[in-house]
CSV table of C-alpha atoms in Angstrom, one decimal:
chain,number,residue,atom,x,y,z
A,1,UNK,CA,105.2,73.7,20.4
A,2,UNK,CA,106.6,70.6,22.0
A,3,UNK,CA,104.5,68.9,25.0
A,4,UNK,CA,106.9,67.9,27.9
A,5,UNK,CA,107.1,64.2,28.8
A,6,UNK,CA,106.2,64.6,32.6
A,7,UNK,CA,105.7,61.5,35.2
A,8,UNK,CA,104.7,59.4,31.8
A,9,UNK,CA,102.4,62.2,30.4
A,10,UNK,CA,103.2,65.0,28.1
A,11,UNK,CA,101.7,68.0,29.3
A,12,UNK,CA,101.3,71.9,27.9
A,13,UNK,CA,105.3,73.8,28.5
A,14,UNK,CA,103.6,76.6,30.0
A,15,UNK,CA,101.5,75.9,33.5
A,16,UNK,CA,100.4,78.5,36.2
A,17,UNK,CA,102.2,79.3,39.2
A,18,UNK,CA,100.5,80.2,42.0
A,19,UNK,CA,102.8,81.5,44.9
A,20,UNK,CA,101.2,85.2,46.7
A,21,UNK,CA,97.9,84.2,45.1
A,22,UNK,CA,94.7,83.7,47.1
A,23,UNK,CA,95.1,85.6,50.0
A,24,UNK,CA,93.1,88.0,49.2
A,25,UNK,CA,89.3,88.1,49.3
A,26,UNK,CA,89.3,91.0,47.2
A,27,UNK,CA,91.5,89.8,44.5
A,28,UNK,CA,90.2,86.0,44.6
A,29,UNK,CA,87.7,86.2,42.1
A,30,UNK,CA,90.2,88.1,39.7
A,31,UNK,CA,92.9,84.7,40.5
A,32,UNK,CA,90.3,82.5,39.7
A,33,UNK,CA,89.2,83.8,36.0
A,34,UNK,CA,93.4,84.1,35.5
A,35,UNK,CA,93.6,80.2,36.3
A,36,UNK,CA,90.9,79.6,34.5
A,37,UNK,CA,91.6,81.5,31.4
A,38,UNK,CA,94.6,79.4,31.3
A,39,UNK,CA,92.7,75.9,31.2
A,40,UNK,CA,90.4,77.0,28.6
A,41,UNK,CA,93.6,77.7,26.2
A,42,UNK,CA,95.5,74.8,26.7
A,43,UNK,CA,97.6,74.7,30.5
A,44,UNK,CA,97.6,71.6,32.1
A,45,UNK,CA,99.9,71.9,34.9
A,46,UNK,CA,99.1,74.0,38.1
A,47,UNK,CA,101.9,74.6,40.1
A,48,UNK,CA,101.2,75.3,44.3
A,49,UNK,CA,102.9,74.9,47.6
A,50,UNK,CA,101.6,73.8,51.3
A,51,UNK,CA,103.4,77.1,52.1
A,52,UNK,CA,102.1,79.2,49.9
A,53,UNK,CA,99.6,81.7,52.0
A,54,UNK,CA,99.3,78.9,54.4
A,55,UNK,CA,97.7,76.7,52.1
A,56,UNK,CA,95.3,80.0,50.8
A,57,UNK,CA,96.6,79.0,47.1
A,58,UNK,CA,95.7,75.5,47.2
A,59,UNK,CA,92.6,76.7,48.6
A,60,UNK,CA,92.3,79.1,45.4
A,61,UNK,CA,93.6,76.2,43.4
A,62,UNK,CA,90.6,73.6,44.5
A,63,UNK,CA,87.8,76.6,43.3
A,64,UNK,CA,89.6,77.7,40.0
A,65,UNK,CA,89.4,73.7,38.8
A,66,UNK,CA,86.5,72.6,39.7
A,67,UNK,CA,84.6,72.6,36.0
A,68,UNK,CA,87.2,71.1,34.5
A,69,UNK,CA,88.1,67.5,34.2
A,70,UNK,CA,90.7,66.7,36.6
A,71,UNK,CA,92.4,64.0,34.6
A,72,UNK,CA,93.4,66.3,32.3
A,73,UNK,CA,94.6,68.6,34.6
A,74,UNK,CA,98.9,68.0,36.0
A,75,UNK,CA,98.7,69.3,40.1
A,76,UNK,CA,102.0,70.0,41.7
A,77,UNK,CA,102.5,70.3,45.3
A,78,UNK,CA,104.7,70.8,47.6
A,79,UNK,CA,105.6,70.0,51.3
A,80,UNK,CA,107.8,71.9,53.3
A,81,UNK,CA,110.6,71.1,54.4
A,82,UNK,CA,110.2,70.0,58.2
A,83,UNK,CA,107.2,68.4,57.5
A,84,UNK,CA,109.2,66.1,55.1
A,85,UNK,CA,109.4,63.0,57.5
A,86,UNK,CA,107.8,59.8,58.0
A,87,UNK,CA,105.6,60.8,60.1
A,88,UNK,CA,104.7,64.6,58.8
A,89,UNK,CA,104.6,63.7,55.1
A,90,UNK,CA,101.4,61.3,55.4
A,91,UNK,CA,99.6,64.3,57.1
A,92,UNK,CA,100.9,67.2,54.8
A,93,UNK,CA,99.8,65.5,51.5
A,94,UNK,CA,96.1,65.0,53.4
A,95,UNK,CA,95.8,68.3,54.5
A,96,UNK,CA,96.7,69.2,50.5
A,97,UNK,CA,94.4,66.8,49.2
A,98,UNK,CA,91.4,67.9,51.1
A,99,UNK,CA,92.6,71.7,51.0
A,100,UNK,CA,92.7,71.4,47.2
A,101,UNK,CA,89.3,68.8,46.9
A,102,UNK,CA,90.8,66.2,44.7
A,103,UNK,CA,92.1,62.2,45.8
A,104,UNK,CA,95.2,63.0,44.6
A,105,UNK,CA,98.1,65.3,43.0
A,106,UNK,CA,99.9,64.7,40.1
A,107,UNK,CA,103.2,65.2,41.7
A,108,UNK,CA,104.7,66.1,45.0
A,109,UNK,CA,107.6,67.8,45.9
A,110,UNK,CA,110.4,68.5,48.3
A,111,UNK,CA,110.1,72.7,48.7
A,112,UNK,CA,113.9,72.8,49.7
A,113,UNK,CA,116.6,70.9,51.6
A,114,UNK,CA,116.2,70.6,54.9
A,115,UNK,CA,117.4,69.2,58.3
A,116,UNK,CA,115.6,65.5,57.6
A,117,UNK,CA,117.6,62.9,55.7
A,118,UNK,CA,116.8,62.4,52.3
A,119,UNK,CA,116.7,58.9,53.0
A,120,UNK,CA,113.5,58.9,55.2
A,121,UNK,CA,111.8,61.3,52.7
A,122,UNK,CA,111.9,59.7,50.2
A,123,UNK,CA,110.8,56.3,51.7
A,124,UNK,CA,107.6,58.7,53.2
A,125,UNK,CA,106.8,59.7,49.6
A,126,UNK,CA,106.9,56.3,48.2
A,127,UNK,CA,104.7,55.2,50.7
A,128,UNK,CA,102.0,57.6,50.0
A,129,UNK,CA,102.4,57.2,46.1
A,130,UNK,CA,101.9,53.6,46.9
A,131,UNK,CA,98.5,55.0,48.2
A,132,UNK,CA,97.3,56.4,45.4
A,133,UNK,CA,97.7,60.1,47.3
A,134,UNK,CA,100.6,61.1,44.9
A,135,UNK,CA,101.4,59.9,41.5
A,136,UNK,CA,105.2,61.1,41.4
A,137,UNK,CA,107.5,62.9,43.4
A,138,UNK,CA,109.9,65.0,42.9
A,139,UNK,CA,112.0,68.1,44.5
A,140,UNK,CA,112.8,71.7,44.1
A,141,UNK,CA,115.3,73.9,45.0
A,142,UNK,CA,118.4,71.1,44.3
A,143,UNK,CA,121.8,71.4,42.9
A,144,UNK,CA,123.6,68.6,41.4
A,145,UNK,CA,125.8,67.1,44.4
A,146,UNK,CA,122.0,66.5,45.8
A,147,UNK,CA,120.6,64.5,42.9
A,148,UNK,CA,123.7,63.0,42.9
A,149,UNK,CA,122.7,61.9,46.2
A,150,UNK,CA,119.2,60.9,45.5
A,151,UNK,CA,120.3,58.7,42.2
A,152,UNK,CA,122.4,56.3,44.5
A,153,UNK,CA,119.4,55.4,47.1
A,154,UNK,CA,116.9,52.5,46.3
A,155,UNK,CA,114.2,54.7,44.8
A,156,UNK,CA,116.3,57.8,43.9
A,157,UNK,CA,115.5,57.1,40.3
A,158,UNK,CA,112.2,57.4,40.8
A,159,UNK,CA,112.8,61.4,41.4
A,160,UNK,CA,110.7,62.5,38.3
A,161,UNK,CA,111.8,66.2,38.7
A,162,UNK,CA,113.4,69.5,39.9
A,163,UNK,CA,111.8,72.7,40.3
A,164,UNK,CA,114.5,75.6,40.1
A,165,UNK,CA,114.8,79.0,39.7
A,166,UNK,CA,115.7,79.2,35.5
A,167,UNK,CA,115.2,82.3,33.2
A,168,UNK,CA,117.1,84.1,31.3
A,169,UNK,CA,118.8,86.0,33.6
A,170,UNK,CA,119.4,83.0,35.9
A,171,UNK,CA,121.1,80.7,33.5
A,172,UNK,CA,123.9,79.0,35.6
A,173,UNK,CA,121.9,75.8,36.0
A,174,UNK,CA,123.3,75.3,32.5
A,175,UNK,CA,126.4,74.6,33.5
A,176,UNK,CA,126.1,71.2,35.0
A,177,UNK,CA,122.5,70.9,36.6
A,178,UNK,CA,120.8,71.0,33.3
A,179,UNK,CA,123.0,68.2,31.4
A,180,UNK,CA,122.5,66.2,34.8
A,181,UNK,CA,119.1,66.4,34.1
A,182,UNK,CA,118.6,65.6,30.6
A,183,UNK,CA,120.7,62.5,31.1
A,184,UNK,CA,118.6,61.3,33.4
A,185,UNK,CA,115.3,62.7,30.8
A,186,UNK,CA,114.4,64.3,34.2
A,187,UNK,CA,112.1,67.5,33.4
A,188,UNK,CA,113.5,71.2,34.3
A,189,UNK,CA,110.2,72.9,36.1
A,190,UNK,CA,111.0,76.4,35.9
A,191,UNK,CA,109.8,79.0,38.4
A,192,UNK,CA,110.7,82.8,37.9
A,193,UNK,CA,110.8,82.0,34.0
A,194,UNK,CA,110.3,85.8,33.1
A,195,UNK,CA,111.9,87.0,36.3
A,196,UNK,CA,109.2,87.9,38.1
A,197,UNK,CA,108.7,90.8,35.7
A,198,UNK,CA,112.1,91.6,35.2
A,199,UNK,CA,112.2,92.6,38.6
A,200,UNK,CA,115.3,90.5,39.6
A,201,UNK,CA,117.8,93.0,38.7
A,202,UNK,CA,118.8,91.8,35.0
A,203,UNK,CA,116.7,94.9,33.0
A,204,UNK,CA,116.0,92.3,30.4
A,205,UNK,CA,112.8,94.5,29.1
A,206,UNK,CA,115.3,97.6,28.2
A,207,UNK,CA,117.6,94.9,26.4
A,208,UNK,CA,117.8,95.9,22.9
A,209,UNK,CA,118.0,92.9,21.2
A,210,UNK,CA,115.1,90.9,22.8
A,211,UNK,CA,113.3,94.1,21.5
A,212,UNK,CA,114.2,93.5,18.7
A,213,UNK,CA,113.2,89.5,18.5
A,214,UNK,CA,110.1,90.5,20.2
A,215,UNK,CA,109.2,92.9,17.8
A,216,UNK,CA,109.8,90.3,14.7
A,217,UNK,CA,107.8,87.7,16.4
A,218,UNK,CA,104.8,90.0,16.9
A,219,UNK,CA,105.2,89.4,20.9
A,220,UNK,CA,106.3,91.1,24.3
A,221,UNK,CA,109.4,90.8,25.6
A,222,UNK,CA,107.8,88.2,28.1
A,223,UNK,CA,106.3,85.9,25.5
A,224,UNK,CA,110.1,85.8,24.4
A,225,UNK,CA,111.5,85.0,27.9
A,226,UNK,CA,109.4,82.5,28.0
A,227,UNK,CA,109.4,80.8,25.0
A,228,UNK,CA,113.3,80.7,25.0
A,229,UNK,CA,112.7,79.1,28.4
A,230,UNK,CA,111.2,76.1,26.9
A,231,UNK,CA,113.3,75.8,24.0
A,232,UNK,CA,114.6,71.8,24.3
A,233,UNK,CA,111.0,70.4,24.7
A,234,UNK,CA,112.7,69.4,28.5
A,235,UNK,CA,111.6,72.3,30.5
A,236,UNK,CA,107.9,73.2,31.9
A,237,UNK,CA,107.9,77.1,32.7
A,238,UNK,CA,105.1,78.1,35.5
A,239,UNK,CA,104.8,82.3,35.4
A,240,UNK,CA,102.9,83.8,37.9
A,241,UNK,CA,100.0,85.9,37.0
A,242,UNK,CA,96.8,87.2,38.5
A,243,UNK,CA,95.9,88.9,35.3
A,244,UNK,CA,93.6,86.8,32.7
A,245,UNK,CA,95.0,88.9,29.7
A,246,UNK,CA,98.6,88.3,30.8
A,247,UNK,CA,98.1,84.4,31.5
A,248,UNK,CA,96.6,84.4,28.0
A,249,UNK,CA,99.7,86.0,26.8
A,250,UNK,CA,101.9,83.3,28.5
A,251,UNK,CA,100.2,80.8,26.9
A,252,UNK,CA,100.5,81.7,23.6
A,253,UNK,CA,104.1,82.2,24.4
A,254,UNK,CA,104.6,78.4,23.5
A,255,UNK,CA,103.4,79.2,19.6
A,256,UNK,CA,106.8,81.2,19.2
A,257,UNK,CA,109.4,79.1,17.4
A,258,UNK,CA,113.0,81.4,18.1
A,259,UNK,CA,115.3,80.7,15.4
A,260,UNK,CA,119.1,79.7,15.7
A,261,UNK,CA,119.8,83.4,14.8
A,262,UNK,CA,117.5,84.3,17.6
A,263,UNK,CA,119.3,81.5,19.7
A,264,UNK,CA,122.8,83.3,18.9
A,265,UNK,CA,122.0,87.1,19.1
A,266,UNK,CA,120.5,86.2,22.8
A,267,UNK,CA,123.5,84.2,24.0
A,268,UNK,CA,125.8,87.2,22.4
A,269,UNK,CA,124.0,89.1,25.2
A,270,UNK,CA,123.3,86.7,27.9
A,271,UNK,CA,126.2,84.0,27.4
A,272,UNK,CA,125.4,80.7,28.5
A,273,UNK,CA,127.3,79.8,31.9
A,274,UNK,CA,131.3,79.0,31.5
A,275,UNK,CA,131.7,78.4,35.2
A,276,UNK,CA,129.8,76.6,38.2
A,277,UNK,CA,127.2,79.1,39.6
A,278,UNK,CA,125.5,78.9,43.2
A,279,UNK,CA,121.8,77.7,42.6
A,280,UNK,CA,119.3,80.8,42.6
A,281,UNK,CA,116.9,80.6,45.1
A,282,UNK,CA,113.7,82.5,45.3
């Protein structure tokens, strides 16, 4: 198991994400043994959202941490996108820090493009990292002509990530996004590594083969997706789960080493991308 190097920290490849959790008062108890099953074997990185159930899963996120030692812990957040301006920016990363009860997240992101210039965002972000509020930025939801963008302004190299859509299924980001990245050593956060459960339309869990893989590695098909998510050492995957046994099993997904024969009989069924691919969203 490789740690990912992360905003100068190398962090567990397998966090929590935490999007439809917390909304729930009958079901919030349940998230917050899940998150914290994770911590006790190994995850560092939490992964939430200002827009996730109106701030309910930062809210979720604040009570599932609070034995632990934050230090060790990686928080993501991230703003939305017309809050993403000089003036909104400042108010949205408060409103996270007090929502999640901590003087600062490990990282902040851009949700998605949106109608402000990337220009002014940026400039708003290095202002509150230069707070202390932040520790890194970073955005999601961005193809390559946009970090193209963000690498010619003044701080653009300071972008320390990009959280996309990546699994199996959803491999286009291959093509050009994923060299992009590596040449810049920018880390891949994944969301969606296991496709929501396979329920994105691929069938992945009737595929023969990764039966197959999965059966020789002692694991679920899942463990698989997600260990071949994490594969170069350059990619931090953040599965969803509001079930302690299942977050468990995610966790020890980063224990399976997939051979090159693994590697090959998994491309021979899902090829890597030959072609530029529209980014997948949500």
């Amino acid at each position: 198991m490789n740690k990912v190097k992360i905003s100068g920290r190398k962090v567990f490849p397998i966090g929590i994400g935490t999007y439809n959790m917390g909304d729930k008062a009958d079901t919030f108890e349940h998230e917050v043994e899940a998150i914290r099953a994770g911590l006790d074997h190994g995850v560092q990185v939490i992964d939430t959202a200002e827009m996730y159930g109106d701030g309910n899963a930062e809210r979720l996120v604040a009570h599932a941490i609070k034995p632990y030692n934050r230090e060790e812990l990686f928080l993501i957040s991230k703003v939305l996108p017309s809050n993403a301006s000089k003036k909104q920016i400042p108010v949205s990363v408060e409103n996270s820090l007090k929502r999640l009860n901590t003087d600062y997240v490990d990282q902040y992101l851009l949700h998605w493009k949106g109608p402000i210039p990337i220009e002014e965002t940026i400039e708003a972000l290095e202002k509150v990292k230069s707070q202390g509020k932040i520790k890194s930025w970073g955005v999601s939801n961005l193809d390559v002509d946009d970090l193209e963008k963000i690498m010619k302004l003044p701080d653009g190299i300071k972008c320390d990530s990009n959280q996309v859509r990546y699994n199996l299924g959803d491999r286009g980001i291959e093509f050009d996004l994923v060299p992009m990245m590596n040449k810049l050593e920018m880390p891949l956060i994944a969301y969606a590594p296991v496709a929501r459960g396979d329920r994105l339309g691929t069938n992945l869990t009737k595929q023969k083969v990764l039966k197959e893989i999965a059966e020789k590695h002692h694991a679920t098909i899942f463990q698989i997706l997600l260990a071949w998510c994490i594969r170069n050492g350059q990619t931090i995957a953040i599965p969803q789960s509001s079930k302690t046994a299942h977050v468990i099993d995610n966790v020890k997904a980063a224990e399976i080493q997939l051979t090159q024969q693994d590697l090959k009989q998994i491309d021979s069924v899902y090829p890597k991308p030959s072609m530029k691919q529209p980014l997948a969203l949500w």
